[in-house]
Amino acid sequence: MVQWLAALIRRPGPPMPIRMLPPDVAAKIAAGEVIERPVSVAKELLENAIDAGADEIRIEVAQGGRRLIQVGDNGCGIAADEVELAFARHATSKLRTAEELYAVRTLGFRGEALASICAVSRLILSTRAATEETGTLARLEAGVLLEREPHARSPGTTVQVENLFFNTPARVKFLRSDPTEAGHVARLVSSYALAYPTVRFVLVNNGRLALRSPGTGLAHDVIVALFGLDVAEKMLTLPESENRDGLRISGFVGVPSLHRANRQEMFFFVNRRWVQDNTLTFAVSEAYRTLLPNGRHPMVVLSLELPPEDVDVNVHPTKREVRFRREREVFVAVQRAVRTTVMAHGAIPTIEALASTPGSLESPTAGPLSFWRGHEPTHAWPSGGPPRLGALEWQRTAELPVQGGTSQTVASPGAQFQRLPMLRVVGQVGQTYVVAEGPGGLYLIDQHAAHERIRYENLKRQVQCSELATQELLDPLPLELAPRQAALLDEHLATLTALGMVLLPFGPNTILVKSVPADLRGQDVAAALSELLDAAERGGAEFSWEEQALITLSCHTAVRAGQTLSADEMRDLVRQLEATELPHTCPHGRPTLVLLSQAQLEREFGRR
Ligand code: ADP
Ligand code: MG
């Protein structure tokens, strides 16, 4: 036994001599950092084309980029006597001194992309400087220049990368399926098309046009080209703003009914560099808090411009991440800008006849883009549109009546949160929906969702002002908890107390409930508490635990579906909903009401 153990403990042998790595090994190691998969190649070549001032960029991939990645541009080109240099590691025309690194305005600056790409592929470069008569054609393999010759072409550069990773087979094993790798490239090209609306991008996948941007200079046109008119109509324009640190935020944010199963359609640009950034993602998620269904994500295209010295772009080999000098301020500014725009919009989903919008169920992007996974436009519900409406589907109308008789589609900065107009209750349907009439038409209100919104805002206000009404129980209620719940309780006692739950320890894993929030009177306290503890366990992912607790409590104290309401109760419910800040969604993000517009009714009955 002891011998067996001793064999496991490795004894240091004689030291291996230290040697310099052969250049080709060093090059492969360095390339591994920058070139992880086909999209990395596409990204570096695309950035070079943009840095070269091109306004037309064509990207072609075959077999997910494994067989071919080609990027052609009409930029400034490379002078004949600099072609070799362009492939040398740390050779760049974009940076001269270390100081310049802190004010870099080009996408590239590390001077290692071409060197890295050609270390792991067969590469053909065709280029002509705008200032020269003839161009150059060069062929390289595994970083070695095999041949070069003069070459006739128009000014610009085309880089053709074939058989990526042919000499690093281990990398090939990590590649995903061709459509997945091609999908990454499509997302990359879409991102840059959004960031550079003056550039015309064309992406060809396996010989077929996959996407094209018009190059009109208008980001909105790019959104239409990439995602279809349907989605573009649901994107709100952020008002231009600049804070005192010189941070400018612009872009587009989706209305809450436009949501996705993942974060793939949250695009961020910092000084026109496409970045993945947790701070920005989190700021946007916070901005949409309680407006989207659980687990769904908004669609946003956000561009931040700030003085170059306030952002470090040299923190990641592929330059995909940045570091902000004033991270907190950036977070707050983004969260505020997005939230204000989305809240000012506050649209009510409306019921529109399919007949009047022929083909509206077809995906507007089902064509060339369909290989891009996760691209289908989503309507209000993850399950593909609210069911049970037969031939009707929900849509946001362009014009929504708001209080005061005016209408608005795009948020203006500082606009009041859109309130509900005065509604007249007509009746109840299926013991679940309240039917009401208002200036816009017929409103169907989900009684539970609406009451949840009311309860949530009331509870939140009461907690914030520490004036939550509590109810002492005449007979304190003993509750037995699972050990896991008991541990959670310990941890979250303070929040529970703030919510009006006075709990005393009462033997191992048992507690005594002394008082509860007044609204829980007569409700199943044990179930509510156990759900609160579940919320505590889940907490942190989407909402903070305090937020979760408020949502759980409001859900528990809200009127249920299937409960008959008297006329007075319904009127009361609608009055209270009118008074909330965000009347259109419940705290989980589901809609509280839908609108069948006057115009729609008239169309349905053939009155116009
Ligand atoms: P970096 O972009 O960081 O400078 P690269 O290895 O990507 O490094 O490119 C090296 C140099 O080659 C660039 O600095 C640029 O001068 C030149 N170059 C590369 N691609 C192009 C292109 N498409 N058009 C013009 N010049 C290019
Ligand atoms: Mg580069």
PDB file of C-alpha atoms and ligand atoms in Angstrom, residues 48-49 52 73 76-78 86 91-94 108-115 157, ligand 1:
ATOM      1  CA  ASN A  48      -7.991  44.856 -41.751  1.00  0.00           C
ATOM      2  CA  ALA A  49     -10.341  45.703 -44.607  1.00  0.00           C
ATOM      3  CA  ALA A  52      -7.813  50.003 -44.954  1.00  0.00           C
ATOM      4  CA  ASP A  73     -11.913  44.804 -50.120  1.00  0.00           C
ATOM      5  CA  CYS A  76      -5.871  51.236 -49.676  1.00  0.00           C
ATOM      6  CA  GLY A  77      -4.025  47.994 -50.518  1.00  0.00           C
ATOM      7  CA  ILE A  78      -0.486  46.998 -49.565  1.00  0.00           C
ATOM      8  CA  ALA A  86       2.758  42.495 -43.617  1.00  0.00           C
ATOM      9  CA  ALA A  91       4.620  44.272 -38.146  1.00  0.00           C
ATOM     10  CA  THR A  92       1.943  46.924 -38.343  1.00  0.00           C
ATOM     11  CA  SER A  93       1.321  50.230 -40.051  1.00  0.00           C
ATOM     12  CA  LYS A  94      -1.060  51.318 -37.307  1.00  0.00           C
ATOM     13  CA  GLY A 108      -5.885  46.372 -35.542  1.00  0.00           C
ATOM     14  CA  PHE A 109      -2.661  47.386 -33.830  1.00  0.00           C
ATOM     15  CA  ARG A 110      -0.980  44.183 -32.669  1.00  0.00           C
ATOM     16  CA  GLY A 111       0.526  43.340 -36.034  1.00  0.00           C
ATOM     17  CA  GLU A 112       0.131  39.627 -35.581  1.00  0.00           C
ATOM     18  CA  ALA A 113      -3.059  38.630 -37.371  1.00  0.00           C
ATOM     19  CA  LEU A 114      -1.653  37.939 -40.821  1.00  0.00           C
ATOM     20  CA  ALA A 115       1.376  36.225 -39.300  1.00  0.00           C
ATOM     21  CA  THR A 157      -6.794  43.517 -51.160  1.00  0.00           C
TER      22      THR A 157
HETATM   23  P1  ADP B   1      -2.519  44.870 -37.660  1.00  0.00           P
HETATM   24  O1  ADP B   1      -3.881  44.928 -38.305  1.00  0.00           O
HETATM   25  O2  ADP B   1      -2.625  44.678 -36.201  1.00  0.00           O
HETATM   26  O3  ADP B   1      -1.667  46.004 -38.054  1.00  0.00           O
HETATM   27  P2  ADP B   1      -2.123  42.554 -39.336  1.00  0.00           P
HETATM   28  O4  ADP B   1      -1.222  41.389 -39.218  1.00  0.00           O
HETATM   29  O5  ADP B   1      -3.588  42.291 -39.366  1.00  0.00           O
HETATM   30  O6  ADP B   1      -1.773  43.553 -38.170  1.00  0.00           O
HETATM   31  O7  ADP B   1      -1.739  43.325 -40.653  1.00  0.00           O
HETATM   32  C1  ADP B   1      -0.426  43.798 -40.813  1.00  0.00           C
HETATM   33  C2  ADP B   1      -0.381  45.004 -41.725  1.00  0.00           C
HETATM   34  O8  ADP B   1      -0.731  44.608 -43.051  1.00  0.00           O
HETATM   35  C3  ADP B   1      -1.380  46.072 -41.367  1.00  0.00           C
HETATM   36  O9  ADP B   1      -0.857  46.963 -40.401  1.00  0.00           O
HETATM   37  C4  ADP B   1      -1.620  46.758 -42.706  1.00  0.00           C
HETATM   38  O10 ADP B   1      -0.638  47.736 -42.938  1.00  0.00           O
HETATM   39  C5  ADP B   1      -1.428  45.653 -43.700  1.00  0.00           C
HETATM   40  N1  ADP B   1      -2.721  45.098 -44.156  1.00  0.00           N
HETATM   41  C6  ADP B   1      -3.293  43.942 -43.751  1.00  0.00           C
HETATM   42  N2  ADP B   1      -4.490  43.737 -44.361  1.00  0.00           N
HETATM   43  C7  ADP B   1      -4.677  44.796 -45.178  1.00  0.00           C
HETATM   44  C8  ADP B   1      -5.735  45.185 -46.085  1.00  0.00           C
HETATM   45  N3  ADP B   1      -6.840  44.428 -46.266  1.00  0.00           N
HETATM   46  N4  ADP B   1      -5.579  46.344 -46.767  1.00  0.00           N
HETATM   47  C9  ADP B   1      -4.484  47.114 -46.589  1.00  0.00           C
HETATM   48  N5  ADP B   1      -3.477  46.796 -45.749  1.00  0.00           N
HETATM   49  C10 ADP B   1      -3.549  45.667 -45.049  1.00  0.00           C
END
